[in-house]
Amino acid sequence: MHGPVPALWLLVALCAATGAYGLLRMRSSVEAQRRTAGGEALMGFGMAAMAVPAAALSPPRWAWLAGAVVFGAAALQALWAARADRLHLHHLVGASAMVYMAAVMAGGTHSGPPVLTGTLLAYFTGYVLWTGTRLVPVAVAATEGASRNTRGARTVQLADRPELACACRLSMGIGMLAMLLTM
């Protein structure tokens, strides 16, 4: 990616952290968490790899094409999974945006069709605002619904924290906005 190098490294760290939390959520005791966690981990790590500053690493064309293929497969999987859970529609848009960005980078240009870029920017702006408004009520509900241990303290497994999952989705949405703005 092109842009201020320190900001890009922060984006790499943020996306890698959300990918790592996605891997942790794959061990959750809550089935719904496990179903979405793998795709979110892939998205986080893929975004981290894509955000590496061009000054540090300039991948060859085939690497961008491979990324487009991987995220194309993820988009198809999200499309299939969306039949049962509409949350996967967001995964479909996210994976499609990654295909788009990888294809643009494989083409050697750093800007795609303005209408498509603008549409994705509008979608992710709306998603970030919507997810941000959901974050506060989720945090309150998670604290109230936590179980108590033998000493009366509340315990919640780290992988089962809905507010952390929501914060990771918010972070990835902001990261996607940052990546699209550099195109």
PDB file of C-alpha atoms in Angstrom:
ATOM      1  CA  MET A   1       0.000   0.000   0.000  1.00  0.00           C
ATOM      2  CA  HIS A   2       1.016   3.594  -0.438  1.00  0.00           C
ATOM      3  CA  GLY A   3       0.681   6.246   2.218  1.00  0.00           C
ATOM      4  CA  PRO A   4       2.388   7.390   5.415  1.00  0.00           C
ATOM      5  CA  VAL A   5       4.631   4.514   6.500  1.00  0.00           C
ATOM      6  CA  PRO A   6       3.980   4.796  10.279  1.00  0.00           C
ATOM      7  CA  ALA A   7       0.211   4.813   9.699  1.00  0.00           C
ATOM      8  CA  LEU A   8       0.471   1.763   7.444  1.00  0.00           C
ATOM      9  CA  TRP A   9       2.471  -0.147  10.066  1.00  0.00           C
ATOM     10  CA  LEU A  10      -0.201   0.712  12.641  1.00  0.00           C
ATOM     11  CA  LEU A  11      -2.823  -0.594  10.216  1.00  0.00           C
ATOM     12  CA  VAL A  12      -0.792  -3.801   9.780  1.00  0.00           C
ATOM     13  CA  ALA A  13      -0.649  -4.248  13.571  1.00  0.00           C
ATOM     14  CA  LEU A  14      -4.371  -3.538  14.014  1.00  0.00           C
ATOM     15  CA  CYS A  15      -5.402  -5.948  11.257  1.00  0.00           C
ATOM     16  CA  ALA A  16      -3.045  -8.672  12.485  1.00  0.00           C
ATOM     17  CA  ALA A  17      -4.447  -8.297  16.015  1.00  0.00           C
ATOM     18  CA  THR A  18      -8.014  -8.660  14.746  1.00  0.00           C
ATOM     19  CA  GLY A  19      -6.952 -11.704  12.735  1.00  0.00           C
ATOM     20  CA  ALA A  20      -5.388 -13.230  15.844  1.00  0.00           C
ATOM     21  CA  TYR A  21      -8.567 -12.627  17.823  1.00  0.00           C
ATOM     22  CA  GLY A  22     -10.506 -14.309  15.018  1.00  0.00           C
ATOM     23  CA  LEU A  23      -8.310 -17.384  15.471  1.00  0.00           C
ATOM     24  CA  LEU A  24      -8.966 -17.279  19.209  1.00  0.00           C
ATOM     25  CA  ARG A  25     -12.723 -17.071  18.582  1.00  0.00           C
ATOM     26  CA  MET A  26     -12.508 -20.252  16.523  1.00  0.00           C
ATOM     27  CA  ARG A  27     -12.039 -22.043  19.890  1.00  0.00           C
ATOM     28  CA  SER A  28     -15.217 -20.506  21.330  1.00  0.00           C
ATOM     29  CA  SER A  29     -17.855 -22.624  22.995  1.00  0.00           C
ATOM     30  CA  VAL A  30     -20.492 -20.549  21.159  1.00  0.00           C
ATOM     31  CA  GLU A  31     -21.219 -22.090  17.756  1.00  0.00           C
ATOM     32  CA  ALA A  32     -22.209 -18.783  16.139  1.00  0.00           C
ATOM     33  CA  GLN A  33     -18.822 -17.322  17.127  1.00  0.00           C
ATOM     34  CA  ARG A  34     -16.954 -20.233  15.568  1.00  0.00           C
ATOM     35  CA  ARG A  35     -18.907 -20.022  12.303  1.00  0.00           C
ATOM     36  CA  THR A  36     -17.847 -16.449  11.562  1.00  0.00           C
ATOM     37  CA  ALA A  37     -14.439 -16.417  13.232  1.00  0.00           C
ATOM     38  CA  GLY A  38     -12.501 -18.174  10.478  1.00  0.00           C
ATOM     39  CA  GLY A  39     -13.579 -15.742   7.793  1.00  0.00           C
ATOM     40  CA  GLU A  40     -12.844 -12.792  10.040  1.00  0.00           C
ATOM     41  CA  ALA A  41      -9.388 -14.179  10.860  1.00  0.00           C
ATOM     42  CA  LEU A  42      -8.653 -14.595   7.145  1.00  0.00           C
ATOM     43  CA  MET A  43      -9.854 -11.059   6.494  1.00  0.00           C
ATOM     44  CA  GLY A  44      -7.737  -9.610   9.315  1.00  0.00           C
ATOM     45  CA  PHE A  45      -4.546 -11.355   8.245  1.00  0.00           C
ATOM     46  CA  GLY A  46      -5.211 -10.611   4.564  1.00  0.00           C
ATOM     47  CA  MET A  47      -5.728  -6.940   5.321  1.00  0.00           C
ATOM     48  CA  ALA A  48      -2.533  -6.921   7.406  1.00  0.00           C
ATOM     49  CA  ALA A  49      -0.563  -8.420   4.520  1.00  0.00           C
ATOM     50  CA  MET A  50      -2.080  -5.998   2.037  1.00  0.00           C
ATOM     51  CA  ALA A  51      -1.373  -2.967   4.243  1.00  0.00           C
ATOM     52  CA  VAL A  52       2.389  -3.585   4.455  1.00  0.00           C
ATOM     53  CA  PRO A  53       4.026  -0.400   3.133  1.00  0.00           C
ATOM     54  CA  ALA A  54       5.303  -0.651  -0.430  1.00  0.00           C
ATOM     55  CA  ALA A  55       8.602   0.824   0.784  1.00  0.00           C
ATOM     56  CA  ALA A  56       9.116  -2.268   2.975  1.00  0.00           C
ATOM     57  CA  LEU A  57       7.804  -4.944   0.619  1.00  0.00           C
ATOM     58  CA  SER A  58       6.615  -4.757  -2.944  1.00  0.00           C
ATOM     59  CA  PRO A  59       5.023  -8.135  -3.755  1.00  0.00           C
ATOM     60  CA  PRO A  60       5.206  -9.470  -7.314  1.00  0.00           C
ATOM     61  CA  ARG A  61       2.119  -9.489  -9.513  1.00  0.00           C
ATOM     62  CA  TRP A  62       1.475 -13.193  -8.891  1.00  0.00           C
ATOM     63  CA  ALA A  63       1.142 -12.573  -5.130  1.00  0.00           C
ATOM     64  CA  TRP A  64      -1.652 -10.065  -5.740  1.00  0.00           C
ATOM     65  CA  LEU A  65      -3.332 -12.507  -8.107  1.00  0.00           C
ATOM     66  CA  ALA A  66      -3.050 -15.268  -5.496  1.00  0.00           C
ATOM     67  CA  GLY A  67      -4.656 -12.938  -2.964  1.00  0.00           C
ATOM     68  CA  ALA A  68      -7.481 -12.239  -5.390  1.00  0.00           C
ATOM     69  CA  VAL A  69      -8.054 -15.978  -5.832  1.00  0.00           C
ATOM     70  CA  VAL A  70      -8.023 -16.648  -2.062  1.00  0.00           C
ATOM     71  CA  PHE A  71     -10.478 -13.859  -1.356  1.00  0.00           C
ATOM     72  CA  GLY A  72     -12.571 -14.848  -4.352  1.00  0.00           C
ATOM     73  CA  ALA A  73     -12.947 -18.281  -2.751  1.00  0.00           C
ATOM     74  CA  ALA A  74     -13.779 -16.604   0.567  1.00  0.00           C
ATOM     75  CA  ALA A  75     -16.435 -14.507  -1.209  1.00  0.00           C
ATOM     76  CA  LEU A  76     -18.016 -17.633  -2.679  1.00  0.00           C
ATOM     77  CA  GLN A  77     -18.014 -19.312   0.738  1.00  0.00           C
ATOM     78  CA  ALA A  78     -19.607 -16.201   2.277  1.00  0.00           C
ATOM     79  CA  LEU A  79     -22.243 -16.178  -0.459  1.00  0.00           C
ATOM     80  CA  TRP A  80     -23.064 -19.807   0.318  1.00  0.00           C
ATOM     81  CA  ALA A  81     -23.132 -19.183   4.086  1.00  0.00           C
ATOM     82  CA  ALA A  82     -25.336 -16.097   3.670  1.00  0.00           C
ATOM     83  CA  ARG A  83     -28.263 -18.410   2.961  1.00  0.00           C
ATOM     84  CA  ALA A  84     -28.342 -19.288   6.683  1.00  0.00           C
ATOM     85  CA  ASP A  85     -27.016 -16.115   8.332  1.00  0.00           C
ATOM     86  CA  ARG A  86     -27.186 -12.631   6.843  1.00  0.00           C
ATOM     87  CA  LEU A  87     -24.013 -11.583   8.712  1.00  0.00           C
ATOM     88  CA  HIS A  88     -22.174 -13.383   5.931  1.00  0.00           C
ATOM     89  CA  LEU A  89     -23.429 -10.773   3.453  1.00  0.00           C
ATOM     90  CA  HIS A  90     -20.984  -8.365   5.092  1.00  0.00           C
ATOM     91  CA  HIS A  91     -18.258 -10.997   4.744  1.00  0.00           C
ATOM     92  CA  LEU A  92     -19.195 -11.252   1.058  1.00  0.00           C
ATOM     93  CA  VAL A  93     -18.778  -7.494   0.586  1.00  0.00           C
ATOM     94  CA  GLY A  94     -15.503  -7.496   2.535  1.00  0.00           C
ATOM     95  CA  ALA A  95     -14.025 -10.415   0.595  1.00  0.00           C
ATOM     96  CA  SER A  96     -15.171  -8.852  -2.676  1.00  0.00           C
ATOM     97  CA  ALA A  97     -13.494  -5.576  -1.685  1.00  0.00           C
ATOM     98  CA  MET A  98     -10.278  -7.504  -1.030  1.00  0.00           C
ATOM     99  CA  VAL A  99     -10.543  -9.141  -4.480  1.00  0.00           C
ATOM    100  CA  TYR A 100     -11.047  -5.695  -5.985  1.00  0.00           C
ATOM    101  CA  MET A 101      -8.036  -4.181  -4.204  1.00  0.00           C
ATOM    102  CA  ALA A 102      -5.799  -7.158  -5.033  1.00  0.00           C
ATOM    103  CA  ALA A 103      -6.851  -7.009  -8.692  1.00  0.00           C
ATOM    104  CA  VAL A 104      -6.084  -3.291  -8.835  1.00  0.00           C
ATOM    105  CA  MET A 105      -2.656  -3.870  -7.288  1.00  0.00           C
ATOM    106  CA  ALA A 106      -1.980  -6.811  -9.643  1.00  0.00           C
ATOM    107  CA  GLY A 107      -2.735  -4.521 -12.542  1.00  0.00           C
ATOM    108  CA  GLY A 108       0.101  -2.257 -11.446  1.00  0.00           C
ATOM    109  CA  THR A 109      -2.131   0.715 -10.867  1.00  0.00           C
ATOM    110  CA  HIS A 110      -3.054   2.146  -7.533  1.00  0.00           C
ATOM    111  CA  SER A 111      -6.554   3.283  -8.340  1.00  0.00           C
ATOM    112  CA  GLY A 112      -9.598   1.431  -9.519  1.00  0.00           C
ATOM    113  CA  PRO A 113     -12.829   2.656 -11.044  1.00  0.00           C
ATOM    114  CA  PRO A 114     -13.926   5.666  -8.963  1.00  0.00           C
ATOM    115  CA  VAL A 115     -17.575   4.537  -8.908  1.00  0.00           C
ATOM    116  CA  LEU A 116     -16.692   1.135  -7.423  1.00  0.00           C
ATOM    117  CA  THR A 117     -14.218   2.621  -4.955  1.00  0.00           C
ATOM    118  CA  GLY A 118     -16.795   5.234  -3.935  1.00  0.00           C
ATOM    119  CA  THR A 119     -19.506   2.608  -3.492  1.00  0.00           C
ATOM    120  CA  LEU A 120     -17.237   0.523  -1.262  1.00  0.00           C
ATOM    121  CA  LEU A 121     -16.242   3.627   0.706  1.00  0.00           C
ATOM    122  CA  ALA A 122     -19.916   4.477   1.252  1.00  0.00           C
ATOM    123  CA  TYR A 123     -20.708   0.915   2.344  1.00  0.00           C
ATOM    124  CA  PHE A 124     -17.832   0.672   4.813  1.00  0.00           C
ATOM    125  CA  THR A 125     -18.515   4.164   6.183  1.00  0.00           C
ATOM    126  CA  GLY A 126     -22.094   3.132   6.903  1.00  0.00           C
ATOM    127  CA  TYR A 127     -20.918  -0.178   8.364  1.00  0.00           C
ATOM    128  CA  VAL A 128     -18.409   1.523  10.671  1.00  0.00           C
ATOM    129  CA  LEU A 129     -21.027   3.986  11.925  1.00  0.00           C
ATOM    130  CA  TRP A 130     -23.610   1.226  12.436  1.00  0.00           C
ATOM    131  CA  THR A 131     -21.142  -1.098  14.182  1.00  0.00           C
ATOM    132  CA  GLY A 132     -19.887   1.733  16.378  1.00  0.00           C
ATOM    133  CA  THR A 133     -23.398   2.432  17.617  1.00  0.00           C
ATOM    134  CA  ARG A 134     -23.868  -1.253  18.450  1.00  0.00           C
ATOM    135  CA  LEU A 135     -20.658  -1.479  20.447  1.00  0.00           C
ATOM    136  CA  VAL A 136     -21.786   0.276  23.632  1.00  0.00           C
ATOM    137  CA  PRO A 137     -25.011  -1.714  24.187  1.00  0.00           C
ATOM    138  CA  VAL A 138     -23.200  -5.002  23.460  1.00  0.00           C
ATOM    139  CA  ALA A 139     -20.566  -4.222  26.108  1.00  0.00           C
ATOM    140  CA  VAL A 140     -23.241  -3.541  28.735  1.00  0.00           C
ATOM    141  CA  ALA A 141     -25.204  -6.686  27.843  1.00  0.00           C
ATOM    142  CA  ALA A 142     -22.083  -8.853  27.979  1.00  0.00           C
ATOM    143  CA  THR A 143     -21.206  -7.644  31.467  1.00  0.00           C
ATOM    144  CA  GLU A 144     -24.721  -8.197  32.780  1.00  0.00           C
ATOM    145  CA  GLY A 145     -24.978 -11.671  31.239  1.00  0.00           C
ATOM    146  CA  ALA A 146     -21.644 -12.976  32.502  1.00  0.00           C
ATOM    147  CA  SER A 147     -21.643 -15.944  34.835  1.00  0.00           C
ATOM    148  CA  ARG A 148     -20.238 -15.755  38.347  1.00  0.00           C
ATOM    149  CA  ASN A 149     -17.440 -17.892  39.678  1.00  0.00           C
ATOM    150  CA  THR A 150     -17.215 -19.295  43.227  1.00  0.00           C
ATOM    151  CA  ARG A 151     -16.003 -15.974  44.647  1.00  0.00           C
ATOM    152  CA  GLY A 152     -18.858 -14.015  43.083  1.00  0.00           C
ATOM    153  CA  ALA A 153     -16.709 -12.419  40.353  1.00  0.00           C
ATOM    154  CA  ARG A 154     -17.953 -12.395  36.789  1.00  0.00           C
ATOM    155  CA  THR A 155     -16.192 -14.673  34.288  1.00  0.00           C
ATOM    156  CA  VAL A 156     -16.472 -14.693  30.517  1.00  0.00           C
ATOM    157  CA  GLN A 157     -14.202 -16.637  28.188  1.00  0.00           C
ATOM    158  CA  LEU A 158     -12.086 -14.290  26.072  1.00  0.00           C
ATOM    159  CA  ALA A 159     -13.223 -16.039  22.880  1.00  0.00           C
ATOM    160  CA  ASP A 160     -16.899 -15.541  23.819  1.00  0.00           C
ATOM    161  CA  ARG A 161     -16.835 -11.767  24.319  1.00  0.00           C
ATOM    162  CA  PRO A 162     -19.335 -10.296  21.839  1.00  0.00           C
ATOM    163  CA  GLU A 163     -18.114  -6.762  22.481  1.00  0.00           C
ATOM    164  CA  LEU A 164     -14.569  -7.759  21.474  1.00  0.00           C
ATOM    165  CA  ALA A 165     -15.851  -9.397  18.302  1.00  0.00           C
ATOM    166  CA  CYS A 166     -17.815  -6.227  17.550  1.00  0.00           C
ATOM    167  CA  ALA A 167     -14.733  -4.079  18.224  1.00  0.00           C
ATOM    168  CA  CYS A 168     -12.701  -6.263  15.856  1.00  0.00           C
ATOM    169  CA  ARG A 169     -15.326  -5.893  13.132  1.00  0.00           C
ATOM    170  CA  LEU A 170     -15.303  -2.138  13.723  1.00  0.00           C
ATOM    171  CA  SER A 171     -11.492  -2.109  13.483  1.00  0.00           C
ATOM    172  CA  MET A 172     -11.528  -4.079  10.246  1.00  0.00           C
ATOM    173  CA  GLY A 173     -14.159  -1.731   8.817  1.00  0.00           C
ATOM    174  CA  ILE A 174     -12.007   1.276   9.681  1.00  0.00           C
ATOM    175  CA  GLY A 175      -8.996  -0.509   8.217  1.00  0.00           C
ATOM    176  CA  MET A 176     -10.914  -1.201   5.016  1.00  0.00           C
ATOM    177  CA  LEU A 177     -11.837   2.486   4.794  1.00  0.00           C
ATOM    178  CA  ALA A 178      -8.180   3.451   5.215  1.00  0.00           C
ATOM    179  CA  MET A 179      -7.106   0.997   2.527  1.00  0.00           C
ATOM    180  CA  LEU A 180      -9.775   2.139   0.085  1.00  0.00           C
ATOM    181  CA  LEU A 181      -8.877   5.789   0.677  1.00  0.00           C
ATOM    182  CA  THR A 182      -5.303   5.105  -0.460  1.00  0.00           C
ATOM    183  CA  MET A 183      -6.533   3.754  -3.801  1.00  0.00           C
TER     184      MET A 183
END
